[in-house]
Short mmCIF file of C-alpha atoms and ligand atoms in Angstrom, two decimals:
data_model
loop_
_atom_site.label_atom_id
_atom_site.label_comp_id
_atom_site.label_asym_id
_atom_site.label_seq_id
_atom_site.Cartn_x
_atom_site.Cartn_y
_atom_site.Cartn_z
CA MET A 1 0.00 0.00 0.00
CA ARG A 2 1.25 3.42 -0.89
CA ARG A 3 0.81 6.03 1.78
CA ASN A 4 -0.21 8.92 -0.40
CA PHE A 5 -2.38 10.66 2.13
CA CYS A 6 -2.99 14.36 1.73
CA ILE A 7 -1.68 17.28 3.68
CA CYS A 8 -3.96 20.26 3.44
CA ALA A 9 -2.65 23.77 3.75
CA LEU A 10 -4.53 27.00 3.92
CA PHE A 11 -2.38 29.49 2.16
CA SER A 12 -4.66 32.16 0.82
CA ALA A 13 -7.76 33.64 2.29
CA SER A 14 -10.18 31.51 0.35
CA SER A 15 -8.52 28.38 -0.94
CA ILE A 16 -7.46 25.10 0.57
CA THR A 17 -5.03 23.01 -1.40
CA CYS A 18 -4.06 19.41 -0.88
CA VAL A 19 -0.68 18.13 -1.90
CA LEU A 20 0.70 14.64 -1.78
CA ALA A 21 2.67 13.86 1.31
CA GLN A 22 5.37 12.65 -1.04
CA SER A 23 6.85 16.00 -1.76
CA LEU A 24 9.59 18.07 -0.29
CA PHE A 25 8.63 21.23 1.57
CA PHE A 26 10.47 24.51 1.46
CA ASP A 27 10.03 27.60 3.55
CA GLU A 28 9.15 30.36 1.12
CA LYS A 29 11.29 32.84 3.07
CA ALA A 30 14.40 30.76 2.61
CA LEU A 31 13.83 30.77 -1.13
CA ARG A 32 13.24 34.47 -1.50
CA SER A 33 14.85 36.52 1.22
CA GLU A 34 18.24 37.78 0.20
CA THR A 35 19.03 39.13 3.64
CA SER A 36 18.74 36.05 5.85
CA CYS A 37 20.58 33.42 3.82
CA ARG A 38 23.34 32.98 6.35
CA LEU A 39 25.14 29.76 7.24
CA HIS A 40 24.11 29.57 10.84
CA ILE A 41 25.09 26.82 13.25
CA GLU A 42 23.20 26.67 16.51
CA GLY A 43 21.58 24.42 19.09
CA ASP A 44 22.57 21.11 20.60
CA VAL A 45 24.53 18.40 18.92
CA ASP A 46 22.41 16.37 16.52
CA GLY A 47 19.40 18.68 16.45
CA GLY A 48 18.86 17.62 12.87
CA LYS A 49 15.38 19.09 12.69
CA GLU A 50 15.90 21.29 9.69
CA VAL A 51 16.25 18.49 7.17
CA SER A 52 13.17 17.43 5.20
CA ARG A 53 13.13 14.32 3.05
CA SER A 54 11.04 12.64 0.40
CA TRP A 55 11.21 10.24 -2.56
CA VAL A 56 11.86 11.12 -6.18
CA PHE A 57 11.37 7.50 -7.24
CA GLN A 58 10.42 4.31 -5.37
CA TYR A 59 10.99 0.80 -6.68
CA THR A 60 8.15 -0.66 -8.72
CA SER A 61 7.62 -4.30 -9.61
CA ARG A 62 9.47 -3.65 -12.87
CA ILE A 63 12.36 -1.44 -11.74
CA ARG A 64 14.27 -2.81 -8.78
CA TYR A 65 17.65 -1.14 -9.20
CA THR A 66 18.23 2.63 -9.27
CA HIS A 67 21.49 4.34 -8.43
CA MET A 68 23.91 7.22 -9.13
CA ALA A 69 21.36 10.01 -8.76
CA MET A 70 22.16 13.46 -10.12
CA ILE A 71 20.36 16.78 -9.59
CA ALA A 72 20.17 20.15 -11.36
CA ALA A 73 17.92 23.15 -10.72
CA LEU A 74 16.67 26.07 -12.81
CA ASP A 75 16.25 29.43 -11.09
CA ASN A 76 12.48 29.29 -11.48
CA GLY A 77 11.93 26.23 -9.25
CA THR A 78 12.14 23.46 -11.84
CA PHE A 79 14.39 20.58 -10.74
CA PHE A 80 15.76 17.71 -12.79
CA VAL A 81 16.85 14.47 -11.15
CA ALA A 82 18.41 11.67 -13.23
CA TRP A 83 19.65 8.18 -12.29
CA GLN A 84 20.65 4.86 -13.82
CA ALA A 85 17.93 2.20 -13.66
CA ALA A 86 17.59 -1.50 -14.41
CA SER A 87 14.97 -4.15 -13.78
CA ARG A 88 17.16 -6.00 -11.30
CA THR A 89 20.91 -5.79 -11.49
CA GLU A 90 23.59 -3.22 -12.05
CA GLY A 91 25.40 -3.42 -15.36
CA SER A 92 22.81 -5.32 -17.38
CA SER A 93 22.32 -4.38 -21.04
CA GLU A 94 18.93 -2.88 -20.33
CA GLN A 95 20.35 -0.45 -17.76
CA ASP A 96 19.11 2.96 -18.91
CA ILE A 97 18.99 6.53 -17.64
CA GLN A 98 15.74 7.84 -16.26
CA TYR A 99 14.91 11.37 -15.20
CA SER A 100 12.11 13.10 -13.43
CA VAL A 101 11.14 16.77 -13.51
CA GLY A 102 10.05 18.46 -10.29
CA ASN A 103 8.32 21.79 -9.89
CA LEU A 104 8.23 23.90 -6.78
CA ASN A 105 4.69 25.21 -6.37
CA PHE A 106 3.74 28.43 -4.66
CA ALA A 107 2.97 26.59 -1.40
CA GLY A 108 6.67 25.64 -1.26
CA ALA A 109 6.19 21.97 -2.15
CA LEU A 110 8.50 20.30 -4.65
CA GLN A 111 6.81 17.41 -6.42
CA PHE A 112 8.22 15.14 -9.07
CA GLY A 113 6.44 13.76 -12.10
CA GLU A 114 6.58 10.24 -13.51
CA PRO A 115 10.10 9.27 -14.58
CA LYS A 116 10.94 9.36 -18.27
CA ARG A 117 13.61 7.48 -20.13
CA ALA A 118 16.42 9.69 -21.44
CA PRO A 119 17.00 9.15 -25.19
CA VAL A 120 20.39 7.51 -24.73
CA GLY A 121 21.97 4.10 -25.27
CA SER A 122 22.25 2.07 -28.44
CA GLY A 123 20.59 -0.92 -26.78
CA GLU A 124 23.90 -2.77 -26.85
CA GLY A 125 25.63 -1.79 -23.61
CA ALA A 126 24.63 -0.43 -20.21
CA VAL A 127 24.64 3.34 -19.63
CA TRP A 128 26.05 4.82 -16.43
CA GLY A 129 26.45 7.83 -14.15
CA PRO A 130 24.24 10.65 -15.49
CA VAL A 131 25.61 14.17 -14.98
CA LEU A 132 23.19 17.05 -15.49
CA HIS A 133 24.41 20.56 -16.22
CA VAL A 134 22.31 23.67 -16.80
CA ASP A 135 23.73 26.06 -19.38
CA HIS A 136 21.76 29.19 -18.50
CA HIS A 137 23.41 31.19 -21.27
CA ASN A 138 22.22 28.94 -24.12
CA ALA A 139 19.16 27.52 -22.30
CA TYR A 140 20.32 23.91 -22.53
CA LEU A 141 20.15 21.09 -20.04
CA TRP A 142 23.20 18.93 -20.72
CA LEU A 143 23.33 15.23 -19.94
CA PHE A 144 26.72 13.54 -19.73
CA TYR A 145 27.02 9.80 -19.01
CA SER A 146 29.11 6.80 -20.02
CA GLU A 147 28.16 3.89 -22.24
CA SER A 148 29.54 0.35 -22.25
CA ARG A 149 30.36 -1.15 -25.64
CA GLY A 150 32.61 -3.58 -27.48
CA SER A 151 33.56 -7.15 -26.74
CA CYS A 152 34.74 -6.56 -23.18
CA LYS A 153 31.78 -7.98 -21.32
CA GLY A 154 30.74 -10.89 -19.17
CA SER A 155 32.05 -10.89 -15.65
CA VAL A 156 30.26 -10.72 -12.32
CA MET A 157 28.06 -8.14 -14.02
CA GLU A 158 27.06 -8.28 -17.67
CA TRP A 159 28.96 -5.01 -18.28
CA ALA A 160 31.71 -3.52 -16.13
CA PRO A 161 31.19 0.16 -15.16
CA GLY A 162 31.90 2.81 -17.78
CA GLY A 163 32.86 3.06 -21.44
CA ASP A 164 32.76 6.06 -23.76
CA ILE A 165 31.84 9.39 -22.17
CA MET A 166 28.80 10.66 -24.05
CA ALA A 167 26.92 13.97 -24.18
CA LEU A 168 23.63 15.34 -25.43
CA GLN A 169 21.57 18.39 -24.59
CA MET A 170 17.94 19.28 -24.19
CA ASP A 171 16.66 22.64 -25.42
CA LEU A 172 14.96 24.09 -22.32
CA MET A 173 12.50 26.05 -24.45
CA SER A 174 11.27 23.26 -26.72
CA GLY A 175 12.13 20.24 -24.56
CA ALA A 176 13.77 18.59 -27.61
CA TRP A 177 16.88 16.46 -27.10
CA SER A 178 19.88 16.47 -29.44
CA LYS A 179 21.50 13.21 -30.54
CA ALA A 180 24.02 11.72 -28.11
CA ARG A 181 27.66 11.71 -29.21
CA ALA A 182 30.93 10.44 -27.73
CA ILE A 183 33.15 13.15 -26.23
CA TYR A 184 35.88 10.86 -24.85
CA SER A 185 36.44 7.33 -26.02
CA LEU A 186 36.94 4.04 -24.21
CA GLN A 187 39.94 3.59 -26.57
CA GLU A 188 41.81 6.63 -25.21
CA ASP A 189 44.63 6.13 -22.68
CA ARG A 190 45.53 2.63 -24.05
CA GLY A 191 41.92 1.53 -23.66
CA ILE A 192 40.02 1.69 -20.38
CA PRO A 193 36.37 2.41 -19.49
CA LYS A 194 35.69 6.02 -18.43
CA VAL A 195 32.98 6.91 -15.90
CA THR A 196 31.27 10.11 -14.70
CA ALA A 197 29.30 10.66 -11.49
CA ASN A 198 29.61 14.27 -10.35
CA GLN A 199 28.66 17.69 -11.66
CA ALA A 200 30.42 19.71 -14.32
CA LEU A 201 31.44 23.21 -13.29
CA VAL A 202 31.81 26.50 -15.13
CA LEU A 203 35.10 27.98 -13.95
CA SER A 204 35.69 31.70 -13.42
CA THR A 205 37.57 31.66 -16.76
CA GLY A 206 34.42 30.48 -18.58
CA GLU A 207 35.87 27.03 -19.24
CA TRP A 208 33.80 24.00 -18.34
CA ILE A 209 35.33 21.21 -16.30
CA LEU A 210 33.82 17.71 -16.04
CA PRO A 211 35.35 15.27 -13.53
CA PHE A 212 35.67 11.64 -14.66
CA TRP A 213 37.75 8.60 -13.84
CA ARG A 214 39.26 5.59 -15.59
CA GLU A 215 38.23 2.32 -13.99
CA ARG A 216 39.43 -1.28 -14.32
CA ALA A 217 37.04 -2.75 -11.73
CA LEU A 218 35.80 -6.19 -12.80
CA LEU A 219 37.79 -6.19 -16.04
CA SER A 220 40.12 -8.96 -14.90
CA PHE A 221 37.20 -11.39 -14.78
CA SER A 222 36.77 -11.36 -18.52
CA PRO A 223 39.33 -12.53 -21.14
CA ALA A 224 37.73 -10.23 -23.73
CA CYS A 225 38.86 -7.24 -21.68
CA ARG A 226 42.60 -7.97 -21.86
CA GLU A 227 43.09 -5.64 -24.83
CA LEU A 228 42.13 -2.76 -22.60
CA ASP A 229 45.50 -1.87 -21.17
CA GLY A 230 44.91 1.52 -19.49
CA ASP A 231 45.43 2.23 -15.80
CA THR A 232 42.95 3.37 -13.17
CA SER A 233 43.19 7.13 -12.52
CA ALA A 234 41.09 10.25 -12.12
CA GLY A 235 41.06 13.37 -14.27
CA VAL A 236 38.93 16.07 -15.80
CA LEU A 237 37.63 16.97 -19.24
CA ILE A 238 37.90 20.67 -20.06
CA SER A 239 35.80 22.48 -22.68
CA TYR A 240 36.51 25.91 -24.16
CA ASP A 241 33.33 26.00 -26.27
CA GLU A 242 30.54 25.49 -23.74
CA GLY A 243 30.39 21.73 -23.85
CA PHE A 244 30.86 20.79 -27.51
CA THR A 245 34.50 19.69 -27.54
CA TRP A 246 36.61 18.45 -24.66
CA GLU A 247 40.25 17.80 -23.73
CA ALA A 248 41.38 15.40 -21.01
CA HIS A 249 43.78 16.52 -18.27
CA GLY A 250 45.17 14.80 -15.19
CA GLU A 251 45.91 11.18 -14.35
CA ILE A 252 45.64 11.34 -10.58
CA THR A 253 46.57 8.19 -8.70
CA HIS A 254 47.68 7.12 -5.24
CA PRO A 255 49.86 4.10 -4.38
CA GLU A 256 47.52 2.90 -1.63
CA SER A 257 44.09 3.28 -3.15
CA TRP A 258 42.11 3.94 -6.25
CA LEU A 259 40.85 7.54 -6.47
CA ILE A 260 37.44 7.46 -8.11
CA GLU A 261 34.05 9.20 -8.28
CA ASN A 262 35.81 12.55 -8.13
CA ALA A 263 33.97 15.82 -7.47
CA VAL A 264 35.30 19.34 -8.07
CA SER A 265 34.71 22.87 -6.84
CA GLU A 266 36.43 26.21 -7.51
CA MET A 267 37.45 28.39 -4.56
CA PRO A 268 37.14 32.21 -4.58
CA ASN A 269 40.95 32.41 -4.95
CA GLY A 270 40.76 30.38 -8.16
CA GLU A 271 42.10 27.12 -6.76
CA VAL A 272 40.17 24.03 -7.93
CA VAL A 273 39.61 21.40 -5.24
CA MET A 274 38.88 17.75 -6.06
CA VAL A 275 37.77 15.04 -3.61
CA PHE A 276 37.69 11.27 -4.12
CA ARG A 277 36.25 8.01 -2.88
CA THR A 278 38.98 5.67 -1.62
CA GLU A 279 39.36 2.17 -0.21
CA VAL A 280 41.56 3.28 2.71
CA GLY A 281 38.91 4.72 5.01
CA PHE A 282 39.17 8.46 4.24
CA VAL A 283 38.05 10.97 1.65
CA TYR A 284 41.12 12.16 -0.30
CA VAL A 285 41.70 15.61 -1.77
CA SER A 286 43.84 17.06 -4.56
CA ARG A 287 44.17 20.67 -5.74
CA SER A 288 44.89 22.43 -9.02
CA HIS A 289 46.36 25.91 -9.36
CA ASP A 290 46.07 26.01 -13.15
CA LYS A 291 42.34 25.40 -13.66
CA GLY A 292 42.54 21.63 -13.76
CA ARG A 293 45.60 21.08 -16.01
CA THR A 294 47.83 19.74 -13.25
CA TRP A 295 47.03 18.39 -9.80
CA VAL A 296 49.07 18.11 -6.60
CA PRO A 297 49.38 14.63 -5.02
CA ALA A 298 46.18 13.59 -3.27
CA VAL A 299 46.18 13.32 0.53
CA ALA A 300 43.70 12.03 3.12
CA ILE A 301 41.28 14.38 4.85
CA SER A 302 41.62 12.88 8.31
CA GLN A 303 38.37 14.47 9.51
CA LEU A 304 36.29 12.81 6.78
CA PRO A 305 35.95 9.02 6.87
CA ASN A 306 34.91 7.15 3.72
CA PRO A 307 33.49 3.63 3.39
CA ASN A 308 34.69 3.34 -0.25
CA SER A 309 31.63 5.20 -1.53
CA LYS A 310 30.87 8.38 -3.49
CA VAL A 311 30.84 11.86 -1.93
CA ASP A 312 29.97 15.24 -3.46
CA LEU A 313 31.41 18.72 -3.11
CA ALA A 314 29.84 22.16 -3.71
CA TRP A 315 30.61 25.80 -3.10
CA VAL A 316 27.77 27.21 -1.02
CA THR A 317 27.10 30.94 -1.27
CA SER A 318 25.53 32.96 1.51
CA ASP A 319 25.26 36.64 2.46
CA ASP A 320 28.06 36.64 4.95
CA ARG A 321 30.62 34.34 3.41
CA GLY A 322 30.75 31.26 1.26
CA ALA A 323 31.78 27.80 2.38
CA LEU A 324 32.82 24.55 0.81
CA ALA A 325 30.26 21.82 1.50
CA VAL A 326 30.80 18.08 1.38
CA VAL A 327 28.08 15.43 1.60
CA PHE A 328 29.42 12.05 2.66
CA ASN A 329 28.89 8.84 4.62
CA ASP A 330 30.31 9.62 8.06
CA HIS A 331 31.60 6.08 8.50
CA GLN A 332 34.61 3.97 7.51
CA GLU A 333 32.76 0.74 6.78
CA ALA A 334 29.05 1.26 6.27
CA ARG A 335 27.15 3.40 3.80
CA ARG A 336 25.12 5.07 6.53
CA ASP A 337 25.19 8.34 8.55
CA LEU A 338 24.80 10.54 5.49
CA ARG A 339 26.00 13.97 6.64
CA VAL A 340 26.94 17.41 5.39
CA ALA A 341 30.06 19.19 6.61
CA LEU A 342 31.22 22.73 5.82
CA SER A 343 34.70 24.15 5.50
CA TRP A 344 35.66 27.82 5.68
CA ASP A 345 39.28 27.20 4.73
CA ALA A 346 38.99 25.54 1.31
CA GLY A 347 38.67 22.02 2.69
CA ARG A 348 41.42 21.95 5.29
CA THR A 349 39.15 21.70 8.35
CA TRP A 350 35.53 20.58 8.46
CA THR A 351 32.52 21.08 10.72
CA ARG A 352 29.60 18.65 10.57
CA VAL A 353 26.38 20.65 10.28
CA ALA A 354 23.53 18.33 9.24
CA THR A 355 22.55 14.66 9.21
CA ILE A 356 20.46 13.82 6.17
CA GLU A 357 19.60 10.30 7.27
CA ALA A 358 21.37 8.10 9.82
CA GLY A 359 20.14 4.75 8.53
CA GLU A 360 20.33 1.33 10.08
CA GLU A 361 22.08 -2.01 9.71
CA GLY A 362 21.78 -3.49 6.22
CA VAL A 363 20.51 -0.33 4.49
CA HIS A 364 22.66 1.61 2.06
CA LEU A 365 22.09 5.39 2.04
CA HIS A 366 24.65 6.45 -0.50
CA TYR A 367 25.86 8.23 -3.63
CA PRO A 368 24.75 11.73 -2.67
CA THR A 369 24.78 14.60 -5.18
CA MET A 370 23.78 18.13 -4.19
CA VAL A 371 22.84 21.54 -5.52
CA GLN A 372 22.17 24.82 -3.72
CA TYR A 373 18.76 26.41 -4.22
CA GLY A 374 18.08 29.64 -2.31
CA CYS A 375 19.12 28.99 1.28
CA TYR A 376 18.76 25.25 0.79
CA LEU A 377 21.18 22.52 -0.01
CA VAL A 378 19.14 19.94 -1.95
CA VAL A 379 20.63 16.43 -1.93
CA VAL A 380 19.60 13.32 -3.89
CA TYR A 381 20.86 9.83 -2.99
CA SER A 382 20.09 6.12 -3.22
CA ARG A 383 18.41 4.07 -0.53
CA PHE A 384 18.44 0.33 -0.97
CA TYR A 385 19.00 -2.78 1.06
CA ALA A 386 22.32 -4.54 1.02
CA ARG A 387 22.24 -7.79 -0.96
CA THR A 388 20.09 -10.19 1.00
CA ARG A 389 17.88 -13.23 0.69
CA HIS A 390 15.35 -11.62 2.95
CA TRP A 391 12.04 -11.69 1.04
CA ALA A 392 10.50 -8.57 2.63
CA ARG A 393 13.62 -6.53 1.94
CA GLU A 394 13.98 -7.79 -1.62
CA HIS A 395 10.41 -6.73 -2.30
CA SER A 396 10.37 -3.57 -0.23
CA LYS A 397 9.23 -0.35 -1.83
CA GLU A 398 11.28 1.62 0.68
CA GLN A 399 14.03 1.68 -1.92
CA GLY A 400 14.80 4.11 -4.71
CA ILE A 401 15.98 7.69 -5.11
CA ARG A 402 15.62 9.97 -2.09
CA ILE A 403 15.74 13.76 -1.92
CA ALA A 404 16.46 15.95 1.10
CA ALA A 405 16.55 19.71 1.68
CA ILE A 406 18.80 21.25 4.32
CA ASP A 407 17.96 24.74 5.50
CA LEU A 408 21.31 26.54 5.62
CA ARG A 409 19.91 29.14 8.04
CA HIS A 410 19.39 26.50 10.74
CA LEU A 411 22.29 24.12 10.96
CA SER A 412 23.11 22.06 14.06
CA PRO A 413 26.45 20.66 15.12
CA GLN A 414 26.53 16.92 14.45
CA PRO A 415 28.36 14.03 16.11
CA SER A 416 31.31 12.57 14.28
CA TYR A 417 31.94 8.96 13.40
CA PHE A 418 35.22 9.37 15.22
CA ASP A 419 33.49 10.29 18.48
CA HIS A 420 32.17 6.78 18.90
CA SER A 421 34.41 4.62 16.79
CA ALA A 422 36.48 2.03 18.62
CA LEU A 423 39.79 2.96 17.05
CA GLN A 424 42.48 1.32 19.13
CA ASP A 425 45.66 2.75 17.67
CA PRO A 426 46.94 5.26 20.30
CA GLU A 427 48.74 7.34 17.68
CA GLN A 428 45.60 7.64 15.62
CA GLN A 429 43.62 8.38 18.78
CA GLU A 430 45.96 11.24 19.57
CA GLU A 431 45.72 12.64 16.06
CA LEU A 432 41.95 12.38 16.15
CA GLN A 433 41.84 14.13 19.52
CA GLN A 434 43.82 17.01 18.02
CA ILE A 435 41.47 17.18 15.07
CA ARG A 436 38.50 17.16 17.43
CA ASN A 437 39.96 20.00 19.48
CA GLN A 438 40.57 22.03 16.34
CA ALA A 439 37.06 21.31 15.11
CA ASP A 440 35.62 22.34 18.48
CA ALA A 441 37.59 25.58 18.43
CA PHE A 442 36.45 26.19 14.89
CA LEU A 443 32.86 25.46 15.71
CA GLN A 444 33.00 28.03 18.51
CA LEU A 445 34.29 30.58 16.02
CA ALA A 446 31.72 29.62 13.44
CA THR A 447 28.90 29.84 15.95
CA PHE A 448 29.86 32.93 17.87
CA GLY A 449 32.49 34.75 15.85
CA GLN A 450 30.77 34.61 12.47
CA HIS A 451 33.83 34.98 10.35
C1 NAG B 501 11.04 27.08 -15.70
O1 NAG B 501 11.62 27.29 -16.96
C2 NAG B 501 11.62 26.14 -17.81
C3 NAG B 501 12.40 26.46 -19.07
O2 NAG B 501 12.11 27.70 -19.60
C4 NAG B 501 10.19 25.71 -18.09
O3 NAG B 501 10.18 24.58 -18.91
C5 NAG B 501 9.53 25.41 -16.76
O4 NAG B 501 8.19 25.07 -16.96
C6 NAG B 501 9.61 26.61 -15.82
N1 NAG B 501 9.14 26.21 -14.52
C7 NAG B 501 8.25 26.86 -13.82
C8 NAG B 501 7.90 26.28 -12.48
O5 NAG B 501 7.70 27.86 -14.22
#
């Protein structure tokens, strides 16, 4: 049974309107007022009350795998959310890209329509990792993604992640889509699948930068993949002509871990910051001082744990000062405790400010992507059960693509994974205590000093 009961709101003298409970609610003031959009941290630890959540898509009997959600917003309150979808399993040939359009109505409710299938994929290979990008100047909605192809198939999944990076655009006026075309081939870099997962950015120079990575995961299972000789690394594509042609830069690696699912943001001083998923328990960061051409060696952010899962990064603007925001799983093993942290020093120190959803054993809350809208940070992510033989979980509708809105005017300090983790190593304990002290000092400043 679907719980689509109605919430009724009286919002003008004479009319009562009912909206589905399955929508996300915004405070009109936070969308409009230019004076009060201030990053404000207050209250007790783990207040968490200023986060509202809803579904963009819930599993149906036909679609029982959705992942890698992406979000983009127009200034007028229209939101686009896209994700990869399959009937059952990741990487099957029928894996397509679906998207749903949401509109914010004048009662402050954001509701999404029925998902549509994006006009991508040749029907041969799986498509992966949609990236949406609004080009306000030319009134296009761009969709970047990757597409599996060729003879390299057949492993634990039908297709391994990635392939050619593809692009197409929708005309926002007519709603018509262009044809999809390859912008960076599987054959480049001695042959290796390329994957995208995080937003493209328009730099202060006007260039566009699209983070992507080269991935060998699962290739060794299949003899047909041996011709693909390229190495795992992360990089960016850069475009000088607003998305039509692209050049690859950067082959960022680390001896101890893969660096994948990279996300980028540009700081006010022009530095470009990139963060990564890793398999060594922490989010890693690299920086570029030449707009993405070269990157310094990546290092761990010891305040941000990572359970080998995607994070996202965004520059958040406010009246008083901007901040760098990260959305991440605050855990080293489990894809739970989905939190937002802010940094006022370009990612060197972090303060946890909101918990999107804490989760529970056996549930994955993961792959967040975010966009700022007014004084809100709007985050989409996947919720599904870990692989299980449990009938009720396999058939549960409490799975799909979630959306949450965080009111940046009312943030609360949040607990850290490190506060309750049972790390035994005394050296690491000491380092963490130092980090905690710094974070506490910083939080005091952020709360009371406002600078
Ligand atoms: C916002 O603008 C887009 C593109 O012009 C249009 O398709 C959409 O309907 C508009 N949304 C609202 C809520 O007016």
